[in-house]
Amino acid sequence: MINLKINGFEVQVEQGATILQAAEKIGIKIPTFCYDDRFKPHGSCRICVVEVEGARSLMTACCIPASDGMVVQTESEAVVEARKEILDLILANHPLDCLTCEQAGRCTLQDLCYQYDMEETSYDGKRKSYEKDVSNEFYTADQTKCILCGKCVYMCSQVQNTDALCFVDRGFETHIGTPFEQGIAESTCVSCGNCVSVCPVGALMPKRREKYRYWEVDKVQTTCSYCGVGCQMELLVKDNKIMEVLPVKGHCNEGLLCVKGRFSFDFVSHPDRLKKPLIRKNGELQEATWDEAYDVIVNKIKEVKDHDGPDAVAAFSSARGLTEDNYLMTKMMRAVIGTNNVDHCARL
Amino acid sequence: MTNSIADIQTADTMFITGSNTTENHPVIGAQLKRAVKAGKKLIVADPREIEMAEYADVFLKIKPGTSVALHNAMMNVILEEGLEDKAYIQNTTEGFDELKKVVEKYTPEYVADICEVDAEDIRKAARLYGEAGTATIIYCMGITQHVTGTESVMTLSNLAMLTGNLGKAGGGVNPLRGQNNVQGACDMGALPNVFTGYQPVTNEAIVKKFEDAWGVKLSDKPGLTITDTVKAIEEDRVKMLYVFGENPMISDPDTKHVEKALKKAFVVVQDLFLTETAELADVVLPAAAYAEKDGTFVNTERRVQRVRKAVDAPGEAKPDWVIFMEIMNRLGYEKQYKDAEEVFEEIRQVTPQYAGISYERLETKGIAWPCPTEEHPGTPILHIGKPARGAGLFKAIEFVESEELGDPEYPLVLTTGRILYQYHTRSMTGKTEGINKIAPESYIEMNPELAKKKGIKDGDVVKVKSRRGEVQIKAKVTDRVEENVLFIPFHWSEGANVLTNGEVFDQFSKIPGLKVTGINVEKLA
């Protein structure tokens, strides 16, 4: 075990743990843009720099392993000065359109500029200009907002393993693109949106169905309703409607989702949803009350049971329903109707 | 799954068969690709050159329906080369001698002809699996949706037991379950032969237990499976059918057959939308969607996880369990539940595997059953120490070719499955504009050689015929499939199930042989 001191607090961590992980352990937050515990650390954004006693320069907390006896300051004057300089340089090439930017409220750059009182850049130089890539059905890529932290590239290559995104060009011209610059729609992208979820600024944004701000939504954690992986996710809700779905680091999904879980939620509020019971009358399905529908069903069950016995009633339960729904369906069939004729599409 | 999702990524060798993982379980697919990049070995057996095949050390592009022969051949090589786990076989299994006798004739050369693959590749696969410190098997409907589906799963269990890969981390036999709560539906006894927790309806003591718990007399006669029900309606044995959240008009084999049955019986459908099945119903009930109710789903690794209400259901739609409760009440069974948690509390009482699970415990994270007590952490890996039934039973199984094949009028083999963008019968994904732009319509995958012979070009509309019916869809010319093999996804009404066989099933599980259908294809004049 390694013993070190951060901001005056003693902390003990396993061999190999980074300064960032040690700080996290005692609740000290060190800001990051490019760090994600699912990637190999690459220390490219430098915003996580900290002062280590005896070190010649500031060190990146996300890459440097904690060592025995280390004494670390995470918000010293030198650290704050360095972070402000980094933000100043990022802002030199980042539009200040927070009033209309859809990432506002979920933007790490906005949060850090607020934290370190950075209103604007002190540099006046060339600004990058790119056309927004809107070719994907579910998200847009705006390189003018990109801070080149590389999270999207590493997410795509190390975690999602689709290898659709990469760094293109060098120096000032560096930007995120797809192989041969053919646009996202022509790449190997599978629209999982995992790059969008980790983008710390507004460069990768979901295409919104309607307007909402991140501070306006309620978040509800639930389990995805598509395949059997059981990914955990958050539904972002405004005015009784799902606006967006974000991944949660659940036991089995490690914070990943696929295109269906992330983007295919429109069915919930679709106008074609059934809103009232329907009963077939004169060959047509017509709207009815619950009482009327229940009467028809209950009378039919009684009639079939009396005439042909309970085994003349059968049911298909649902692999998409709740466990609780399935339990009461099987109980209704077995305990109340009196038959074991209940199955579901496990075979289909 | 015998093992957990996190665990299968730790295996030294992964054998993926009959699972198009990156399209059907995309998040697991991503994780398995990462494992291969980190140096794990991969064997893939599938009739189509799926994305995982690109990552494989050995890819066996087998003819549909020949898995039993392939698994037997892998066991043949393992035994021939002494790669079996003798101690595991000796101490924990039975039926080994018979297995050995049966697999003897399944030499790689003999099976190479059956599966239409290279004998050396079978040897390589067997060695990769047999020599690995830990080897896991990951499979899906490509193994089970055959008239010999159950037997095919048994041969996979044989393979795992033969090499001592059962009941340990990094091993196991792992079916990836296709739907969000297919595991939970099975656990709840939405199967004709078992109550919750797989307690048989034919066991007197179990029936007594449920009679006491529910306060009623119960039938000990196993009920009908879905496929049997369709037949029973035709034969007037079933008069009323209650369909909850299913769309058999698209998902079940032989659409014409299903349609006839749905039109004949009195049908109640409870769903989110007026599906193809609901259109034929006598009564349709509006149900709440997953985001509109509290409850649980159980994922493919047996993990019970919470589902939470985020929005109100539209109009008068109700949670499904409320509808069932209200019908029960009207039929004279007076039990009332105030919420889903109270239903779950009753489930715990009657289901030993769920006894230790509560909503309170699920609040922070899901729990994998069996979980017998509130102190129990759950069970991510099954059969540790020894198989649950005591001795692991080897089942010696001979390969039998599907009867679908061999008809000169329908000489080509159709196989089916899902694609990444659509889900099941599209009742949910079909409502998202972007999804429909990427995957707008049904199609058939066809090898370039076959296309050339038939004068078909990519994008041409073709007529596909089987003994059951006919569809007209676009051809997608690709060497993903072999010359005599074709693929149609089942999501659309103009999809595979118009053609599949709805009469011949697996003798044990009654699963239809959806993955092998004899067809013919012609260019539309």
JSON list of C-alpha atoms in Angstrom, two decimals, chain A residues 137-138 157-161 163 190 209 220-233 235 237 240-242 251-254 256-260 264 266-268 270 272-280 285 290-291 293-298 300-301 308 311-332 334-336 338 340-348, chain B residues 5 24 26 30-31 33-34 37 141 145 177-182 185-186 188-192 194-195 201 214 218-219 221 223-226 237-242 244-246 252 266 271-273 279 281-284 286-287 289-290 292-294 296 299-300 303 305-308 311-312 314 316 318 320-321 323-324 326-328 330 333 337 340 344 346-347 359 420 423-424 428-429 432 434-435 437 509 511:
[
{"chain": "A", "resi": 137, "resn": "GLU", "atom": "CA", "xyz": [-29.25, 10.42, -38.07]},
{"chain": "A", "resi": 138, "resn": "PHE", "atom": "CA", "xyz": [-28.84, 10.85, -34.33]},
{"chain": "A", "resi": 157, "resn": "SER", "atom": "CA", "xyz": [-11.36, 2.71, -30.42]},
{"chain": "A", "resi": 158, "resn": "GLN", "atom": "CA", "xyz": [-10.77, 1.35, -26.91]},
{"chain": "A", "resi": 159, "resn": "VAL", "atom": "CA", "xyz": [-14.23, 0.85, -25.42]},
{"chain": "A", "resi": 160, "resn": "GLN", "atom": "CA", "xyz": [-16.86, 0.69, -28.16]},
{"chain": "A", "resi": 161, "resn": "ASN", "atom": "CA", "xyz": [-14.24, -0.80, -30.52]},
{"chain": "A", "resi": 163, "resn": "ASP", "atom": "CA", "xyz": [-12.84, 2.63, -34.81]},
{"chain": "A", "resi": 190, "resn": "VAL", "atom": "CA", "xyz": [-22.88, 2.29, -35.59]},
{"chain": "A", "resi": 209, "resn": "ARG", "atom": "CA", "xyz": [-36.53, 16.24, -31.12]},
{"chain": "A", "resi": 220, "resn": "VAL", "atom": "CA", "xyz": [-34.76, 8.80, -13.67]},
{"chain": "A", "resi": 221, "resn": "GLN", "atom": "CA", "xyz": [-32.45, 5.77, -13.66]},
{"chain": "A", "resi": 222, "resn": "THR", "atom": "CA", "xyz": [-33.92, 2.64, -15.19]},
{"chain": "A", "resi": 223, "resn": "THR", "atom": "CA", "xyz": [-33.08, -0.49, -17.19]},
{"chain": "A", "resi": 224, "resn": "CYS", "atom": "CA", "xyz": [-33.12, -0.48, -21.00]},
{"chain": "A", "resi": 225, "resn": "SER", "atom": "CA", "xyz": [-36.16, -2.11, -22.58]},
{"chain": "A", "resi": 226, "resn": "TYR", "atom": "CA", "xyz": [-34.48, -3.62, -25.65]},
{"chain": "A", "resi": 227, "resn": "CYS", "atom": "CA", "xyz": [-32.15, -6.66, -25.62]},
{"chain": "A", "resi": 228, "resn": "GLY", "atom": "CA", "xyz": [-31.21, -8.83, -22.64]},
{"chain": "A", "resi": 229, "resn": "VAL", "atom": "CA", "xyz": [-27.96, -7.08, -21.66]},
{"chain": "A", "resi": 230, "resn": "GLY", "atom": "CA", "xyz": [-29.78, -4.94, -19.10]},
{"chain": "A", "resi": 231, "resn": "CYS", "atom": "CA", "xyz": [-27.92, -1.68, -19.65]},
{"chain": "A", "resi": 232, "resn": "GLN", "atom": "CA", "xyz": [-28.53, 0.98, -17.02]},
{"chain": "A", "resi": 233, "resn": "MET", "atom": "CA", "xyz": [-29.57, 4.39, -18.24]},
{"chain": "A", "resi": 235, "resn": "LEU", "atom": "CA", "xyz": [-34.22, 9.04, -18.79]},
{"chain": "A", "resi": 237, "resn": "VAL", "atom": "CA", "xyz": [-37.72, 14.01, -18.64]},
{"chain": "A", "resi": 240, "resn": "ASN", "atom": "CA", "xyz": [-43.90, 14.34, -18.85]},
{"chain": "A", "resi": 241, "resn": "LYS", "atom": "CA", "xyz": [-41.89, 13.44, -21.97]},
{"chain": "A", "resi": 242, "resn": "ILE", "atom": "CA", "xyz": [-38.52, 11.72, -22.47]},
{"chain": "A", "resi": 251, "resn": "HIS", "atom": "CA", "xyz": [-22.94, -3.54, -13.61]},
{"chain": "A", "resi": 252, "resn": "CYS", "atom": "CA", "xyz": [-23.07, -4.94, -17.12]},
{"chain": "A", "resi": 253, "resn": "ASN", "atom": "CA", "xyz": [-22.85, -1.97, -19.49]},
{"chain": "A", "resi": 254, "resn": "GLU", "atom": "CA", "xyz": [-19.88, 0.02, -18.13]},
{"chain": "A", "resi": 256, "resn": "LEU", "atom": "CA", "xyz": [-22.19, 2.08, -22.77]},
{"chain": "A", "resi": 257, "resn": "LEU", "atom": "CA", "xyz": [-25.44, 2.01, -24.74]},
{"chain": "A", "resi": 258, "resn": "CYS", "atom": "CA", "xyz": [-26.29, 1.03, -28.31]},
{"chain": "A", "resi": 259, "resn": "VAL", "atom": "CA", "xyz": [-28.24, 2.98, -30.93]},
{"chain": "A", "resi": 260, "resn": "LYS", "atom": "CA", "xyz": [-31.55, 1.54, -29.78]},
{"chain": "A", "resi": 264, "resn": "SER", "atom": "CA", "xyz": [-34.81, 4.94, -30.08]},
{"chain": "A", "resi": 266, "resn": "ASP", "atom": "CA", "xyz": [-39.74, 7.94, -29.51]},
{"chain": "A", "resi": 267, "resn": "PHE", "atom": "CA", "xyz": [-42.18, 5.06, -29.23]},
{"chain": "A", "resi": 268, "resn": "VAL", "atom": "CA", "xyz": [-43.03, 5.97, -25.62]},
{"chain": "A", "resi": 270, "resn": "HIS", "atom": "CA", "xyz": [-45.72, 8.30, -30.05]},
{"chain": "A", "resi": 272, "resn": "ASP", "atom": "CA", "xyz": [-50.13, 6.00, -32.22]},
{"chain": "A", "resi": 273, "resn": "ARG", "atom": "CA", "xyz": [-50.02, 4.70, -28.63]},
{"chain": "A", "resi": 274, "resn": "LEU", "atom": "CA", "xyz": [-53.23, 2.96, -27.57]},
{"chain": "A", "resi": 275, "resn": "LYS", "atom": "CA", "xyz": [-55.07, 5.22, -25.13]},
{"chain": "A", "resi": 276, "resn": "LYS", "atom": "CA", "xyz": [-58.41, 3.50, -24.61]},
{"chain": "A", "resi": 277, "resn": "PRO", "atom": "CA", "xyz": [-59.61, -0.11, -24.70]},
{"chain": "A", "resi": 278, "resn": "LEU", "atom": "CA", "xyz": [-61.04, -1.27, -28.03]},
{"chain": "A", "resi": 279, "resn": "ILE", "atom": "CA", "xyz": [-63.82, -3.81, -28.59]},
{"chain": "A", "resi": 280, "resn": "ARG", "atom": "CA", "xyz": [-64.71, -5.36, -31.93]},
{"chain": "A", "resi": 285, "resn": "LEU", "atom": "CA", "xyz": [-62.47, -2.24, -33.37]},
{"chain": "A", "resi": 290, "resn": "TRP", "atom": "CA", "xyz": [-62.42, -0.29, -19.20]},
{"chain": "A", "resi": 291, "resn": "ASP", "atom": "CA", "xyz": [-65.61, -1.60, -17.60]},
{"chain": "A", "resi": 293, "resn": "ALA", "atom": "CA", "xyz": [-63.78, -4.26, -22.03]},
{"chain": "A", "resi": 294, "resn": "TYR", "atom": "CA", "xyz": [-63.40, -6.13, -18.73]},
{"chain": "A", "resi": 295, "resn": "ASP", "atom": "CA", "xyz": [-67.02, -7.33, -18.97]},
{"chain": "A", "resi": 296, "resn": "VAL", "atom": "CA", "xyz": [-66.47, -8.76, -22.44]},
{"chain": "A", "resi": 297, "resn": "ILE", "atom": "CA", "xyz": [-63.25, -10.51, -21.37]},
{"chain": "A", "resi": 298, "resn": "VAL", "atom": "CA", "xyz": [-64.58, -11.87, -18.07]},
{"chain": "A", "resi": 300, "resn": "LYS", "atom": "CA", "xyz": [-65.87, -14.81, -22.41]},
{"chain": "A", "resi": 301, "resn": "ILE", "atom": "CA", "xyz": [-63.53, -16.52, -19.93]},
{"chain": "A", "resi": 308, "resn": "ASP", "atom": "CA", "xyz": [-64.97, -26.34, -22.82]},
{"chain": "A", "resi": 311, "resn": "ASP", "atom": "CA", "xyz": [-57.74, -25.62, -20.82]},
{"chain": "A", "resi": 312, "resn": "ALA", "atom": "CA", "xyz": [-59.65, -24.03, -23.69]},
{"chain": "A", "resi": 313, "resn": "VAL", "atom": "CA", "xyz": [-58.16, -20.68, -22.61]},
{"chain": "A", "resi": 314, "resn": "ALA", "atom": "CA", "xyz": [-54.49, -19.99, -23.45]},
{"chain": "A", "resi": 315, "resn": "ALA", "atom": "CA", "xyz": [-52.18, -17.01, -23.00]},
{"chain": "A", "resi": 316, "resn": "PHE", "atom": "CA", "xyz": [-48.94, -15.65, -24.41]},
{"chain": "A", "resi": 317, "resn": "SER", "atom": "CA", "xyz": [-47.10, -13.72, -21.73]},
{"chain": "A", "resi": 318, "resn": "SER", "atom": "CA", "xyz": [-44.44, -11.13, -22.57]},
{"chain": "A", "resi": 319, "resn": "ALA", "atom": "CA", "xyz": [-40.66, -11.17, -22.55]},
{"chain": "A", "resi": 320, "resn": "ARG", "atom": "CA", "xyz": [-40.85, -7.35, -22.68]},
{"chain": "A", "resi": 321, "resn": "GLY", "atom": "CA", "xyz": [-43.14, -6.93, -19.68]},
{"chain": "A", "resi": 322, "resn": "LEU", "atom": "CA", "xyz": [-42.02, -6.53, -16.08]},
{"chain": "A", "resi": 323, "resn": "THR", "atom": "CA", "xyz": [-41.21, -9.52, -13.90]},
{"chain": "A", "resi": 324, "resn": "GLU", "atom": "CA", "xyz": [-44.20, -8.41, -11.80]},
{"chain": "A", "resi": 325, "resn": "ASP", "atom": "CA", "xyz": [-46.43, -8.26, -14.92]},
{"chain": "A", "resi": 326, "resn": "ASN", "atom": "CA", "xyz": [-45.42, -11.79, -15.87]},
{"chain": "A", "resi": 327, "resn": "TYR", "atom": "CA", "xyz": [-46.01, -13.09, -12.36]},
{"chain": "A", "resi": 328, "resn": "LEU", "atom": "CA", "xyz": [-49.57, -11.79, -12.23]},
{"chain": "A", "resi": 329, "resn": "MET", "atom": "CA", "xyz": [-50.27, -13.01, -15.78]},
{"chain": "A", "resi": 330, "resn": "THR", "atom": "CA", "xyz": [-49.21, -16.55, -14.82]},
{"chain": "A", "resi": 331, "resn": "LYS", "atom": "CA", "xyz": [-51.11, -16.30, -11.54]},
{"chain": "A", "resi": 332, "resn": "MET", "atom": "CA", "xyz": [-54.24, -15.17, -13.39]},
{"chain": "A", "resi": 334, "resn": "ARG", "atom": "CA", "xyz": [-53.10, -20.76, -13.14]},
{"chain": "A", "resi": 335, "resn": "ALA", "atom": "CA", "xyz": [-54.87, -19.67, -9.96]},
{"chain": "A", "resi": 336, "resn": "VAL", "atom": "CA", "xyz": [-57.92, -17.92, -11.34]},
{"chain": "A", "resi": 338, "resn": "GLY", "atom": "CA", "xyz": [-57.24, -22.82, -13.81]},
{"chain": "A", "resi": 340, "resn": "ASN", "atom": "CA", "xyz": [-51.18, -24.03, -17.26]},
{"chain": "A", "resi": 341, "resn": "ASN", "atom": "CA", "xyz": [-51.64, -22.82, -20.85]},
{"chain": "A", "resi": 342, "resn": "VAL", "atom": "CA", "xyz": [-49.23, -19.91, -20.51]},
{"chain": "A", "resi": 343, "resn": "ASP", "atom": "CA", "xyz": [-46.07, -19.43, -22.54]},
{"chain": "A", "resi": 344, "resn": "HIS", "atom": "CA", "xyz": [-44.11, -16.51, -24.02]},
{"chain": "A", "resi": 345, "resn": "CYS", "atom": "CA", "xyz": [-41.80, -15.88, -26.90]},
{"chain": "A", "resi": 346, "resn": "ALA", "atom": "CA", "xyz": [-38.59, -17.19, -25.30]},
{"chain": "A", "resi": 347, "resn": "ARG", "atom": "CA", "xyz": [-38.45, -19.53, -28.28]},
{"chain": "A", "resi": 348, "resn": "LEU", "atom": "CA", "xyz": [-38.96, -16.84, -30.93]},
{"chain": "B", "resi": 5, "resn": "ILE", "atom": "CA", "xyz": [-21.17, -10.65, -18.57]},
{"chain": "B", "resi": 24, "resn": "ASN", "atom": "CA", "xyz": [-28.00, -8.30, -31.26]},
{"chain": "B", "resi": 26, "resn": "PRO", "atom": "CA", "xyz": [-24.18, -4.56, -29.04]},
{"chain": "B", "resi": 30, "resn": "ALA", "atom": "CA", "xyz": [-18.13, -4.13, -27.80]},
{"chain": "B", "resi": 31, "resn": "GLN", "atom": "CA", "xyz": [-16.79, -5.72, -24.62]},
{"chain": "B", "resi": 33, "resn": "LYS", "atom": "CA", "xyz": [-14.06, -7.11, -29.16]},
{"chain": "B", "resi": 34, "resn": "ARG", "atom": "CA", "xyz": [-12.05, -5.32, -26.49]},
{"chain": "B", "resi": 37, "resn": "LYS", "atom": "CA", "xyz": [-7.84, -6.84, -28.81]},
{"chain": "B", "resi": 141, "resn": "MET", "atom": "CA", "xyz": [-30.70, -18.29, -31.31]},
{"chain": "B", "resi": 145, "resn": "GLN", "atom": "CA", "xyz": [-33.87, -22.17, -33.28]},
{"chain": "B", "resi": 177, "resn": "ARG", "atom": "CA", "xyz": [-31.04, -13.75, -24.04]},
{"chain": "B", "resi": 178, "resn": "GLY", "atom": "CA", "xyz": [-32.67, -11.71, -26.75]},
{"chain": "B", "resi": 179, "resn": "GLN", "atom": "CA", "xyz": [-35.23, -9.62, -24.93]},
{"chain": "B", "resi": 180, "resn": "ASN", "atom": "CA", "xyz": [-35.03, -7.29, -21.96]},
{"chain": "B", "resi": 181, "resn": "ASN", "atom": "CA", "xyz": [-36.99, -9.56, -19.66]},
{"chain": "B", "resi": 182, "resn": "VAL", "atom": "CA", "xyz": [-37.13, -12.97, -21.31]},
{"chain": "B", "resi": 185, "resn": "ALA", "atom": "CA", "xyz": [-40.66, -14.11, -17.85]},
{"chain": "B", "resi": 186, "resn": "CYS", "atom": "CA", "xyz": [-39.11, -17.60, -17.67]},
{"chain": "B", "resi": 188, "resn": "MET", "atom": "CA", "xyz": [-41.93, -16.19, -13.33]},
{"chain": "B", "resi": 189, "resn": "GLY", "atom": "CA", "xyz": [-43.17, -19.41, -14.89]},
{"chain": "B", "resi": 190, "resn": "ALA", "atom": "CA", "xyz": [-44.48, -17.89, -18.10]},
{"chain": "B", "resi": 191, "resn": "LEU", "atom": "CA", "xyz": [-43.83, -21.39, -19.40]},
{"chain": "B", "resi": 192, "resn": "PRO", "atom": "CA", "xyz": [-46.45, -24.15, -19.58]},
{"chain": "B", "resi": 194, "resn": "VAL", "atom": "CA", "xyz": [-43.32, -24.68, -14.43]},
{"chain": "B", "resi": 195, "resn": "PHE", "atom": "CA", "xyz": [-44.37, -22.24, -11.74]},
{"chain": "B", "resi": 201, "resn": "VAL", "atom": "CA", "xyz": [-46.42, -28.05, -12.25]},
{"chain": "B", "resi": 214, "resn": "TRP", "atom": "CA", "xyz": [-52.55, -18.73, -3.58]},
{"chain": "B", "resi": 218, "resn": "LEU", "atom": "CA", "xyz": [-54.37, -25.85, -9.21]},
{"chain": "B", "resi": 219, "resn": "SER", "atom": "CA", "xyz": [-53.97, -28.00, -12.30]},
{"chain": "B", "resi": 221, "resn": "LYS", "atom": "CA", "xyz": [-51.32, -30.88, -16.16]},
{"chain": "B", "resi": 223, "resn": "GLY", "atom": "CA", "xyz": [-50.09, -26.52, -20.58]},
{"chain": "B", "resi": 224, "resn": "LEU", "atom": "CA", "xyz": [-49.52, -25.64, -24.22]},
{"chain": "B", "resi": 225, "resn": "THR", "atom": "CA", "xyz": [-46.50, -23.90, -25.73]},
{"chain": "B", "resi": 226, "resn": "ILE", "atom": "CA", "xyz": [-47.02, -21.02, -28.16]},
{"chain": "B", "resi": 237, "resn": "ARG", "atom": "CA", "xyz": [-59.17, -27.37, -28.36]},
{"chain": "B", "resi": 238, "resn": "VAL", "atom": "CA", "xyz": [-58.44, -23.72, -27.53]},
{"chain": "B", "resi": 239, "resn": "LYS", "atom": "CA", "xyz": [-61.20, -21.14, -27.94]},
{"chain": "B", "resi": 240, "resn": "MET", "atom": "CA", "xyz": [-59.76, -18.05, -26.31]},
{"chain": "B", "resi": 241, "resn": "LEU", "atom": "CA", "xyz": [-56.27, -16.56, -26.52]},
{"chain": "B", "resi": 242, "resn": "TYR", "atom": "CA", "xyz": [-54.89, -13.75, -24.36]},
{"chain": "B", "resi": 244, "resn": "PHE", "atom": "CA", "xyz": [-49.83, -9.82, -23.67]},
{"chain": "B", "resi": 245, "resn": "GLY", "atom": "CA", "xyz": [-47.03, -7.77, -25.28]},
{"chain": "B", "resi": 246, "resn": "GLU", "atom": "CA", "xyz": [-46.34, -10.16, -28.13]},
{"chain": "B", "resi": 252, "resn": "ASP", "atom": "CA", "xyz": [-44.00, -16.62, -35.11]},
{"chain": "B", "resi": 266, "resn": "PHE", "atom": "CA", "xyz": [-61.51, -15.09, -29.41]},
{"chain": "B", "resi": 271, "resn": "ASP", "atom": "CA", "xyz": [-50.03, -3.84, -25.95]},
{"chain": "B", "resi": 272, "resn": "LEU", "atom": "CA", "xyz": [-48.65, -0.34, -26.54]},
{"chain": "B", "resi": 273, "resn": "PHE", "atom": "CA", "xyz": [-49.75, -0.13, -30.17]},
{"chain": "B", "resi": 279, "resn": "GLU", "atom": "CA", "xyz": [-55.59, -5.65, -35.60]},
{"chain": "B", "resi": 281, "resn": "ALA", "atom": "CA", "xyz": [-58.16, -9.08, -31.91]},
{"chain": "B", "resi": 282, "resn": "ASP", "atom": "CA", "xyz": [-61.67, -9.00, -30.42]},
{"chain": "B", "resi": 283, "resn": "VAL", "atom": "CA", "xyz": [-60.60, -6.84, -27.49]},
{"chain": "B", "resi": 284, "resn": "VAL", "atom": "CA", "xyz": [-57.52, -4.61, -27.32]},
{"chain": "B", "resi": 286, "resn": "PRO", "atom": "CA", "xyz": [-53.90, -0.19, -23.78]},
{"chain": "B", "resi": 287, "resn": "ALA", "atom": "CA", "xyz": [-50.83, -0.92, -21.64]},
{"chain": "B", "resi": 289, "resn": "ALA", "atom": "CA", "xyz": [-44.66, 1.25, -21.42]},
{"chain": "B", "resi": 290, "resn": "TYR", "atom": "CA", "xyz": [-41.51, 0.50, -19.42]},
{"chain": "B", "resi": 292, "resn": "GLU", "atom": "CA", "xyz": [-44.40, 4.55, -17.26]},
{"chain": "B", "resi": 293, "resn": "LYS", "atom": "CA", "xyz": [-44.19, 1.98, -14.46]},
{"chain": "B", "resi": 294, "resn": "ASP", "atom": "CA", "xyz": [-42.15, 0.69, -11.55]},
{"chain": "B", "resi": 296, "resn": "THR", "atom": "CA", "xyz": [-38.00, -5.10, -12.43]},
{"chain": "B", "resi": 299, "resn": "ASN", "atom": "CA", "xyz": [-31.09, -9.53, -17.68]},
{"chain": "B", "resi": 300, "resn": "THR", "atom": "CA", "xyz": [-29.29, -12.32, -19.51]},
{"chain": "B", "resi": 303, "resn": "ARG", "atom": "CA", "xyz": [-29.44, -10.05, -12.63]},
{"chain": "B", "resi": 305, "resn": "GLN", "atom": "CA", "xyz": [-32.60, -4.78, -11.89]},
{"chain": "B", "resi": 306, "resn": "ARG", "atom": "CA", "xyz": [-35.03, -1.96, -11.20]},
{"chain": "B", "resi": 307, "resn": "VAL", "atom": "CA", "xyz": [-37.28, -0.30, -13.75]},
{"chain": "B", "resi": 308, "resn": "ARG", "atom": "CA", "xyz": [-38.55, 3.10, -12.62]},
{"chain": "B", "resi": 311, "resn": "VAL", "atom": "CA", "xyz": [-43.51, 9.61, -17.20]},
{"chain": "B", "resi": 312, "resn": "ASP", "atom": "CA", "xyz": [-47.28, 9.06, -17.02]},
{"chain": "B", "resi": 314, "resn": "PRO", "atom": "CA", "xyz": [-50.99, 8.14, -22.18]},
{"chain": "B", "resi": 316, "resn": "GLU", "atom": "CA", "xyz": [-56.25, 5.44, -19.98]},
{"chain": "B", "resi": 318, "resn": "LYS", "atom": "CA", "xyz": [-52.50, 1.00, -17.32]},
{"chain": "B", "resi": 320, "resn": "ASP", "atom": "CA", "xyz": [-50.00, -4.64, -17.21]},
{"chain": "B", "resi": 321, "resn": "TRP", "atom": "CA", "xyz": [-50.00, -6.06, -13.68]},
{"chain": "B", "resi": 323, "resn": "ILE", "atom": "CA", "xyz": [-54.91, -5.05, -15.67]},
{"chain": "B", "resi": 324, "resn": "PHE", "atom": "CA", "xyz": [-54.29, -8.69, -14.64]},
{"chain": "B", "resi": 326, "resn": "GLU", "atom": "CA", "xyz": [-58.41, -6.19, -12.05]},
{"chain": "B", "resi": 327, "resn": "ILE", "atom": "CA", "xyz": [-59.43, -9.13, -14.25]},
{"chain": "B", "resi": 328, "resn": "MET", "atom": "CA", "xyz": [-58.62, -11.56, -11.42]},
{"chain": "B", "resi": 330, "resn": "ARG", "atom": "CA", "xyz": [-63.63, -9.49, -11.45]},
{"chain": "B", "resi": 333, "resn": "TYR", "atom": "CA", "xyz": [-60.18, -13.65, -6.79]},
{"chain": "B", "resi": 337, "resn": "TYR", "atom": "CA", "xyz": [-51.75, -5.21, -4.64]},
{"chain": "B", "resi": 340, "resn": "ALA", "atom": "CA", "xyz": [-45.37, -3.47, -8.01]},
{"chain": "B", "resi": 344, "resn": "PHE", "atom": "CA", "xyz": [-42.48, -8.59, -5.89]},
{"chain": "B", "resi": 346, "resn": "GLU", "atom": "CA", "xyz": [-45.19, -12.20, -3.08]},
{"chain": "B", "resi": 347, "resn": "ILE", "atom": "CA", "xyz": [-42.79, -13.44, -5.78]},
{"chain": "B", "resi": 359, "resn": "TYR", "atom": "CA", "xyz": [-36.58, -3.48, -3.84]},
{"chain": "B", "resi": 420, "resn": "LEU", "atom": "CA", "xyz": [-28.61, -3.82, -35.20]},
{"chain": "B", "resi": 423, "resn": "TYR", "atom": "CA", "xyz": [-35.77, -4.77, -32.68]},
{"chain": "B", "resi": 424, "resn": "HIS", "atom": "CA", "xyz": [-38.07, -7.77, -32.83]},
{"chain": "B", "resi": 428, "resn": "MET", "atom": "CA", "xyz": [-40.86, 0.05, -30.74]},
{"chain": "B", "resi": 429, "resn": "THR", "atom": "CA", "xyz": [-37.90, 0.82, -33.04]},
{"chain": "B", "resi": 432, "resn": "THR", "atom": "CA", "xyz": [-38.03, 6.29, -34.57]},
{"chain": "B", "resi": 434, "resn": "GLY", "atom": "CA", "xyz": [-33.72, 7.90, -37.83]},
{"chain": "B", "resi": 435, "resn": "ILE", "atom": "CA", "xyz": [-33.91, 4.13, -37.36]},
{"chain": "B", "resi": 437, "resn": "LYS", "atom": "CA", "xyz": [-34.04, 5.90, -42.47]},
{"chain": "B", "resi": 509, "resn": "SER", "atom": "CA", "xyz": [-38.53, -27.50, -26.21]},
{"chain": "B", "resi": 511, "resn": "ILE", "atom": "CA", "xyz": [-38.87, -24.37, -30.53]}
]
